[in-house]
Tab-separated table of C-alpha atoms in Angstrom:
chain	number	residue	atom	x	y	z
A	1	MET	CA	-20.109	17.864	7.180
A	2	ALA	CA	-17.432	15.173	7.074
A	3	ILE	CA	-17.971	11.502	7.764
A	4	ALA	CA	-15.888	10.665	10.818
A	5	VAL	CA	-15.210	7.140	12.007
A	6	ALA	CA	-13.619	6.713	15.414
A	7	VAL	CA	-12.587	3.369	16.857
A	8	THR	CA	-10.988	3.100	20.262
A	9	ASN	CA	-9.500	0.281	22.291
A	10	SER	CA	-7.639	0.883	25.512
A	11	SER	CA	-6.022	-2.533	25.734
A	12	LEU	CA	-2.999	-3.517	23.661
A	13	PHE	CA	-2.425	-7.044	24.923
A	14	THR	CA	-5.139	-9.689	24.888
A	15	THR	CA	-5.208	-13.159	26.330
A	16	ALA	CA	-5.467	-16.348	24.303
A	17	ALA	CA	-9.042	-16.816	25.578
A	18	GLN	CA	-10.183	-13.557	23.996
A	19	LYS	CA	-11.604	-13.517	20.478
A	20	PRO	CA	-9.939	-11.319	17.853
A	21	PRO	CA	-11.478	-7.846	17.629
A	22	THR	CA	-14.011	-7.499	14.822
A	23	VAL	CA	-14.024	-3.696	14.715
A	24	PRO	CA	-11.596	-2.250	12.137
A	25	GLY	CA	-8.873	-0.127	13.681
A	26	THR	CA	-8.586	-2.079	16.926
A	27	TYR	CA	-5.262	-3.517	17.999
A	28	ILE	CA	-3.911	-6.721	16.527
A	29	THR	CA	-4.726	-9.621	18.835
A	30	ILE	CA	-1.406	-10.774	20.247
A	31	SER	CA	-0.219	-11.773	23.692
A	32	LYS	CA	2.577	-9.817	25.356
A	33	LYS	CA	4.707	-12.972	25.496
A	34	LYS	CA	4.167	-13.618	21.801
A	35	LEU	CA	4.921	-10.003	20.944
A	36	LEU	CA	8.246	-10.112	22.777
A	37	GLN	CA	9.074	-13.416	21.096
A	38	ASN	CA	8.387	-11.861	17.716
A	39	LEU	CA	10.610	-8.899	18.436
A	40	GLU	CA	13.546	-11.022	19.652
A	41	ILE	CA	15.269	-7.835	20.688
A	42	ASN	CA	18.469	-9.476	21.857
A	43	SER	CA	18.676	-12.101	19.127
A	44	GLY	CA	21.171	-11.915	16.285
A	45	ALA	CA	18.909	-14.273	14.350
A	46	LYS	CA	16.310	-11.506	14.153
A	47	ILE	CA	18.789	-9.190	12.464
A	48	ASN	CA	19.607	-11.903	9.931
A	49	SER	CA	15.915	-12.433	9.187
A	50	TRP	CA	15.457	-8.690	8.716
A	51	VAL	CA	18.349	-8.546	6.261
A	52	ASP	CA	16.991	-11.584	4.397
A	53	SER	CA	13.657	-9.784	4.120
A	54	MET	CA	15.439	-6.634	2.942
A	55	ARG	CA	17.025	-8.655	0.138
A	56	ALA	CA	13.757	-10.366	-0.760
A	57	SER	CA	11.934	-7.021	-0.951
A	58	SER	CA	14.547	-5.495	-3.251
A	59	PRO	CA	13.443	-5.998	-6.854
A	60	THR	CA	16.874	-5.065	-8.201
A	61	HIS	CA	18.667	-7.657	-6.062
A	62	LEU	CA	19.604	-9.983	-8.915
A	63	LYS	CA	21.321	-12.623	-6.783
A	64	SER	CA	18.223	-13.530	-4.810
A	65	THR	CA	15.460	-12.757	-7.303
A	66	PRO	CA	15.174	-14.532	-10.669
A	67	SER	CA	14.116	-12.500	-13.679
A	68	LEU	CA	10.611	-12.900	-15.030
A	69	SER	CA	11.931	-14.719	-18.091
A	70	ASP	CA	13.634	-17.370	-15.912
A	71	ASP	CA	10.281	-18.511	-14.528
A	72	GLN	CA	8.090	-17.262	-17.363
A	73	PRO	CA	5.910	-20.324	-18.079
A	74	SER	CA	4.687	-21.150	-14.584
A	75	TRP	CA	4.437	-17.675	-13.062
A	76	THR	CA	2.795	-15.935	-16.014
A	77	GLN	CA	0.298	-18.762	-16.349
A	78	GLN	CA	-0.821	-18.064	-12.790
A	79	HIS	CA	-0.572	-14.268	-13.101
A	80	PRO	CA	-0.996	-13.382	-16.795
A	81	SER	CA	-0.471	-9.877	-18.127
A	82	ALA	CA	-3.484	-7.638	-17.539
A	83	LEU	CA	-2.822	-6.163	-20.987
A	84	ASP	CA	-2.954	-9.556	-22.665
A	85	MET	CA	-6.099	-10.456	-20.724
A	86	PHE	CA	-7.804	-7.082	-21.179
A	87	GLU	CA	-10.816	-8.414	-23.064
A	88	GLN	CA	-11.474	-11.109	-20.456
A	89	ILE	CA	-11.169	-8.493	-17.696
A	90	THR	CA	-13.676	-6.117	-19.280
A	91	ASN	CA	-16.047	-9.003	-19.996
A	92	ALA	CA	-15.949	-9.954	-16.307
A	93	SER	CA	-16.733	-6.360	-15.293
A	94	ASN	CA	-19.601	-5.949	-17.758
A	95	GLY	CA	-22.659	-4.431	-16.087
A	96	LYS	CA	-20.761	-3.692	-12.875
A	97	GLN	CA	-19.332	-0.511	-11.362
A	98	ILE	CA	-15.535	-0.575	-11.588
A	99	VAL	CA	-13.781	1.084	-8.626
A	100	MET	CA	-10.057	1.759	-9.043
A	101	PHE	CA	-7.449	1.551	-6.259
A	102	LEU	CA	-3.876	2.524	-7.142
A	103	ASP	CA	-0.649	2.355	-5.176
A	104	TYR	CA	1.743	5.237	-5.894
A	105	ASP	CA	5.470	4.386	-5.716
A	106	GLY	CA	6.396	1.753	-8.290
A	107	THR	CA	2.884	1.853	-9.751
A	108	LEU	CA	2.129	5.404	-10.879
A	109	SER	CA	5.738	6.551	-10.575
A	110	PRO	CA	9.016	4.665	-10.994
A	111	ILE	CA	11.083	3.660	-7.981
A	112	VAL	CA	13.840	6.285	-7.741
A	113	GLU	CA	16.881	6.685	-5.509
A	114	ASP	CA	15.494	9.765	-3.724
A	115	PRO	CA	11.935	9.066	-2.487
A	116	ASP	CA	11.294	12.826	-2.319
A	117	ARG	CA	11.688	12.945	-6.101
A	118	ALA	CA	9.288	10.137	-7.005
A	119	PHE	CA	7.345	12.341	-9.395
A	120	MET	CA	4.682	10.960	-11.703
A	121	SER	CA	4.846	11.977	-15.355
A	122	ASP	CA	2.438	14.499	-16.853
A	123	ALA	CA	1.165	11.725	-19.125
A	124	MET	CA	0.396	9.487	-16.135
A	125	ARG	CA	-1.356	12.347	-14.341
A	126	ALA	CA	-3.509	13.047	-17.401
A	127	THR	CA	-4.357	9.345	-17.631
A	128	VAL	CA	-5.406	9.132	-13.968
A	129	ARG	CA	-7.463	12.317	-14.371
A	130	LYS	CA	-9.376	10.746	-17.270
A	131	LEU	CA	-9.746	7.507	-15.302
A	132	ALA	CA	-11.435	9.365	-12.429
A	133	ARG	CA	-14.012	10.820	-14.825
A	134	TYR	CA	-15.403	7.353	-15.468
A	135	PHE	CA	-14.578	5.361	-12.314
A	136	PRO	CA	-14.273	6.165	-8.589
A	137	THR	CA	-10.499	6.282	-8.083
A	138	ALA	CA	-8.398	6.118	-4.912
A	139	ILE	CA	-4.658	6.371	-4.284
A	140	VAL	CA	-3.613	3.986	-1.483
A	141	SER	CA	-0.042	4.534	-0.292
A	142	GLY	CA	2.329	4.009	2.594
A	143	ARG	CA	3.292	7.658	2.246
A	144	CYS	CA	1.569	10.277	4.369
A	145	ARG	CA	-1.554	11.543	2.657
A	146	ASP	CA	-0.304	15.107	2.203
A	147	LYS	CA	2.924	13.883	0.571
A	148	VAL	CA	1.212	11.615	-1.948
A	149	TYR	CA	-1.300	14.370	-2.760
A	150	SER	CA	1.595	16.749	-3.469
A	151	PHE	CA	2.833	14.231	-6.057
A	152	VAL	CA	-0.530	13.469	-7.704
A	153	ARG	CA	-2.256	16.878	-7.417
A	154	LEU	CA	-5.704	15.684	-8.484
A	155	ALA	CA	-8.442	16.947	-6.145
A	156	GLU	CA	-11.134	14.630	-7.542
A	157	LEU	CA	-9.504	11.473	-6.160
A	158	TYR	CA	-9.735	9.671	-2.827
A	159	TYR	CA	-6.445	9.469	-0.920
A	160	ALA	CA	-5.515	6.859	1.679
A	161	GLY	CA	-2.116	7.595	3.213
A	162	SER	CA	-0.054	5.854	5.895
A	163	HIS	CA	-1.188	2.419	4.653
A	164	GLY	CA	-4.814	3.502	4.849
A	165	MET	CA	-4.741	5.035	8.333
A	166	ASP	CA	-5.424	8.536	6.967
A	167	ILE	CA	-8.223	8.706	4.383
A	168	LYS	CA	-9.805	11.711	2.733
A	169	GLY	CA	-12.137	12.048	-0.226
A	170	PRO	CA	-12.763	15.004	-2.533
A	171	SER	CA	-13.492	18.101	-0.443
A	172	LYS	CA	-16.514	18.974	-2.571
A	173	GLY	CA	-17.886	15.470	-2.416
A	174	SER	CA	-18.004	13.046	-5.319
A	175	LYS	CA	-20.400	12.285	-8.154
A	176	TYR	CA	-20.037	8.631	-7.191
A	177	LYS	CA	-21.252	9.129	-3.620
A	178	LYS	CA	-24.743	10.058	-2.495
A	179	GLY	CA	-24.910	13.122	-0.265
A	180	SER	CA	-22.504	16.031	0.050
A	181	GLU	CA	-20.376	14.711	2.910
A	182	ALA	CA	-16.646	14.414	2.320
A	183	VAL	CA	-15.136	11.062	3.294
A	184	ARG	CA	-12.712	11.377	6.219
A	185	PHE	CA	-11.178	8.659	8.364
A	186	GLN	CA	-8.460	8.295	11.007
A	187	PRO	CA	-8.778	5.523	13.615
A	188	ASP	CA	-8.466	6.883	17.153
A	189	THR	CA	-6.202	3.960	17.965
A	190	ALA	CA	-3.790	5.314	15.352
A	191	THR	CA	-3.909	8.954	16.460
A	192	GLU	CA	-2.816	7.849	19.923
A	193	PHE	CA	0.487	6.806	18.350
A	194	LEU	CA	1.330	10.177	16.771
A	195	PRO	CA	3.596	11.443	19.609
A	196	MET	CA	5.370	8.060	19.683
A	197	ILE	CA	5.865	8.089	15.909
A	198	ASP	CA	7.421	11.560	16.117
A	199	LYS	CA	9.857	10.372	18.801
A	200	VAL	CA	10.832	7.308	16.793
A	201	TYR	CA	11.363	9.476	13.710
A	202	GLU	CA	13.746	11.778	15.583
A	203	ALA	CA	15.568	8.828	17.160
A	204	LEU	CA	16.017	7.115	13.787
A	205	LEU	CA	17.273	10.311	12.179
A	206	GLU	CA	20.007	10.487	14.800
A	207	LYS	CA	20.761	6.759	14.866
A	208	THR	CA	21.045	6.269	11.093
A	209	LYS	CA	22.933	9.449	10.175
A	210	SER	CA	26.216	7.505	10.127
A	211	THR	CA	24.895	5.133	7.424
A	212	ALA	CA	25.476	6.657	4.012
A	213	GLY	CA	22.392	6.642	1.795
A	214	ALA	CA	19.850	5.906	4.540
A	215	LYS	CA	16.816	8.197	4.471
A	216	VAL	CA	14.210	8.420	7.224
A	217	GLU	CA	10.723	9.659	6.307
A	218	ASN	CA	7.918	10.634	8.684
A	219	ASN	CA	4.675	9.419	7.113
A	220	LYS	CA	2.491	10.651	9.988
A	221	PHE	CA	1.215	7.280	11.233
A	222	CYS	CA	4.363	5.355	10.361
A	223	VAL	CA	8.090	5.914	9.869
A	224	SER	CA	9.890	4.711	6.751
A	225	VAL	CA	13.608	3.955	6.592
A	226	HIS	CA	14.604	3.872	2.930
A	227	PHE	CA	17.715	1.860	2.050
A	228	ARG	CA	17.556	2.288	-1.740
A	229	CYS	CA	20.914	4.071	-1.720
A	230	VAL	CA	22.575	2.096	1.079
A	231	ASP	CA	25.432	-0.243	0.140
A	232	GLU	CA	24.253	-3.815	0.719
A	233	LYS	CA	27.298	-4.376	2.919
A	234	LYS	CA	25.779	-1.808	5.314
A	235	TRP	CA	22.335	-3.414	5.526
A	236	VAL	CA	23.167	-5.373	8.685
A	237	GLU	CA	24.422	-2.185	10.310
A	238	LEU	CA	21.235	-0.354	9.329
A	239	ALA	CA	19.024	-3.177	10.620
A	240	GLN	CA	20.877	-3.076	13.957
A	241	GLN	CA	20.316	0.686	14.165
A	242	VAL	CA	16.596	0.292	13.542
A	243	LYS	CA	16.398	-2.551	16.065
A	244	SER	CA	18.157	-0.492	18.735
A	245	VAL	CA	15.429	2.146	18.446
A	246	LEU	CA	12.485	-0.210	18.037
A	247	LYS	CA	13.327	-2.210	21.178
A	248	ASP	CA	12.122	0.711	23.278
A	249	TYR	CA	8.724	0.743	21.565
A	250	PRO	CA	6.989	-2.667	21.898
A	251	LYS	CA	3.710	-1.137	20.685
A	252	LEU	CA	5.208	-0.622	17.241
A	253	ARG	CA	5.909	-3.270	14.610
A	254	LEU	CA	8.289	-3.573	11.690
A	255	THR	CA	7.238	-4.402	8.126
A	256	GLN	CA	9.193	-4.408	4.864
A	257	GLY	CA	8.407	-2.897	1.498
A	258	ARG	CA	10.419	-2.281	-1.659
A	259	LYS	CA	13.814	-1.170	-0.304
A	260	VAL	CA	12.176	0.293	2.789
A	261	LEU	CA	11.745	-0.690	6.440
A	262	GLU	CA	8.512	0.602	7.931
A	263	ILE	CA	7.671	1.097	11.604
A	264	ARG	CA	3.913	1.027	12.168
A	265	PRO	CA	1.459	0.882	15.102
A	266	THR	CA	0.291	-2.562	16.172
A	267	ILE	CA	-3.309	-1.909	15.142
A	268	LYS	CA	-5.452	-4.011	12.862
A	269	TRP	CA	-5.525	-1.698	9.891
A	270	ASP	CA	-3.876	-1.951	6.478
A	271	LYS	CA	-4.462	-1.292	2.770
A	272	GLY	CA	-7.047	-4.067	2.641
A	273	LYS	CA	-9.053	-2.455	5.435
A	274	ALA	CA	-8.763	0.892	3.640
A	275	LEU	CA	-10.171	-0.677	0.463
A	276	GLU	CA	-13.144	-2.087	2.377
A	277	PHE	CA	-13.763	1.249	4.135
A	278	LEU	CA	-13.774	3.168	0.857
A	279	LEU	CA	-16.127	0.680	-0.801
A	280	GLU	CA	-18.489	1.060	2.164
A	281	SER	CA	-18.220	4.872	2.068
A	282	LEU	CA	-19.131	4.833	-1.616
A	283	GLY	CA	-22.147	2.628	-0.943
A	284	TYR	CA	-20.734	-0.542	-2.507
A	285	ALA	CA	-20.129	-2.619	0.635
A	286	ASN	CA	-22.818	-5.267	0.105
A	287	ARG	CA	-23.517	-4.848	-3.591
A	288	LYS	CA	-22.899	-7.569	-6.156
A	289	ASP	CA	-22.605	-5.112	-9.036
A	290	VAL	CA	-19.264	-3.646	-7.961
A	291	PHE	CA	-15.919	-4.576	-9.508
A	292	PRO	CA	-12.907	-3.311	-7.485
A	293	VAL	CA	-9.516	-3.259	-9.217
A	294	TYR	CA	-6.374	-2.775	-7.107
A	295	ILE	CA	-2.968	-2.182	-8.755
A	296	GLY	CA	0.198	-2.208	-6.631
A	297	ASP	CA	3.791	-3.382	-6.530
A	298	ASP	CA	4.583	-3.706	-2.826
A	299	ARG	CA	4.278	-6.338	-0.103
A	300	THR	CA	1.832	-4.079	1.716
A	301	ASP	CA	-0.494	-4.217	-1.311
A	302	GLU	CA	-0.938	-7.940	-0.684
A	303	ASP	CA	-3.407	-7.096	2.103
A	304	ALA	CA	-5.682	-5.531	-0.519
A	305	PHE	CA	-5.155	-8.374	-3.005
A	306	LYS	CA	-6.187	-10.868	-0.325
A	307	VAL	CA	-9.355	-8.901	0.489
A	308	LEU	CA	-10.421	-9.010	-3.156
A	309	ARG	CA	-9.805	-12.763	-3.327
A	310	GLU	CA	-11.834	-13.306	-0.160
A	311	ARG	CA	-14.667	-11.105	-1.453
A	312	ARG	CA	-14.550	-12.858	-4.842
A	313	GLN	CA	-15.085	-9.471	-6.417
A	314	GLY	CA	-12.782	-7.718	-8.858
A	315	PHE	CA	-9.089	-8.550	-8.869
A	316	GLY	CA	-5.601	-7.379	-7.997
A	317	ILE	CA	-2.791	-6.576	-10.412
A	318	LEU	CA	0.812	-6.914	-9.222
A	319	VAL	CA	3.374	-4.586	-10.812
A	320	SER	CA	6.629	-6.529	-10.987
A	321	LYS	CA	9.346	-7.524	-13.429
A	322	SER	CA	10.245	-10.484	-11.193
A	323	PRO	CA	8.127	-13.500	-10.218
A	324	LYS	CA	7.030	-13.364	-6.594
A	325	GLU	CA	4.399	-14.915	-4.393
A	326	THR	CA	1.219	-12.865	-4.634
A	327	SER	CA	-2.546	-12.979	-4.197
A	328	ALA	CA	-2.996	-10.796	-7.277
A	329	ALA	CA	-4.727	-12.375	-10.278
A	330	TYR	CA	-2.846	-10.503	-12.985
A	331	SER	CA	0.460	-8.722	-13.499
A	332	LEU	CA	2.055	-5.739	-15.211
A	333	GLN	CA	5.794	-5.206	-15.400
A	334	GLU	CA	6.253	-1.467	-14.785
A	335	PRO	CA	4.457	1.902	-14.467
A	336	SER	CA	4.474	2.392	-18.260
A	337	GLU	CA	2.366	-0.770	-18.584
A	338	VAL	CA	0.100	0.486	-15.795
A	339	MET	CA	-0.505	3.651	-17.820
A	340	ASP	CA	-1.232	1.587	-20.938
A	341	PHE	CA	-3.749	-0.508	-19.004
A	342	LEU	CA	-5.492	2.564	-17.521
A	343	GLN	CA	-5.649	4.246	-20.933
A	344	ARG	CA	-7.222	1.151	-22.473
A	345	LEU	CA	-9.733	1.027	-19.623
A	346	VAL	CA	-10.745	4.638	-20.284
A	347	GLU	CA	-11.015	4.031	-24.036
A	348	TRP	CA	-13.110	0.902	-23.428
A	349	LYS	CA	-15.476	2.844	-21.155
A	350	MET	CA	-15.815	5.722	-23.604
A	351	SER	CA	-16.563	3.270	-26.404
A	352	SER	CA	-19.169	1.404	-24.348
A	353	LEU	CA	-20.917	4.682	-23.457
A	354	ARG	CA	-21.068	5.677	-27.141
A	355	ARG	CA	-22.634	2.314	-27.958
């Protein structure tokens, strides 16, 4: 029997007098006037802000993003290498249950030109498999759950796709969870958007086909427009194409990731909420002896980093070669360093069990 969590809310727009919803999965509290102001459908300034965000979210955009070495002293003091600080990290987790949360693209696999070919290495897969033997492990991705599972291919993990709007645990249950129920979660407020998401996907396929290098991906509860292979001179054109489609769907919102524009439902659910849901499902919601570790490289991972800071439990690790504003406590530069960190964590656990 699967655990099913359903949250419904029939009203999208709330008034200023209403309190924000406290139930996860409800709509974001925002007035209709404010929503339309945010969209600025007919404003050229909005396009410019989108393009600025596209540049800021592009780690290879050298003109706008300084290298790590340029700002080494200040940034690395605030976000030191998780490899360099490994002993301090394990000391902080001593006597507590570590729970691992891992982004996929840019964390377990390198960022590649074709998102359909973002394969993880056999060595990384073997490392994650060993990790899951000793710690509850979840993959939290903006990709649809089925797609990220096809990349990872490890049945013993928890998978949270579509920025956490589609969660599923091991089908045979988990040794870390009491009872035999498999963890399953999709907010009803998100499933209501599925027909709309499909329409937007088809519209964006048609609208962006004239822009060389643009790739539109249907991630079930969201649509991703990848511009990794789009000439920067065409970014304004691409942003205008996305805007022309999005203006007909005020119940959807736009967010940016690493060289990707993402169209998502206006519901109060993100990777941070997914982290909290999984901790609760595993029985760690109100326990002091839990130590969550979240590793990610994207803007959307910041929601999870912020949750960990607010909980004052565990920590986040940002994967980045460039200094950027983050709520993560530590940093790693690339997926190869992520693998090194995970391998050291496994070796540390094996050693502690032998002792």
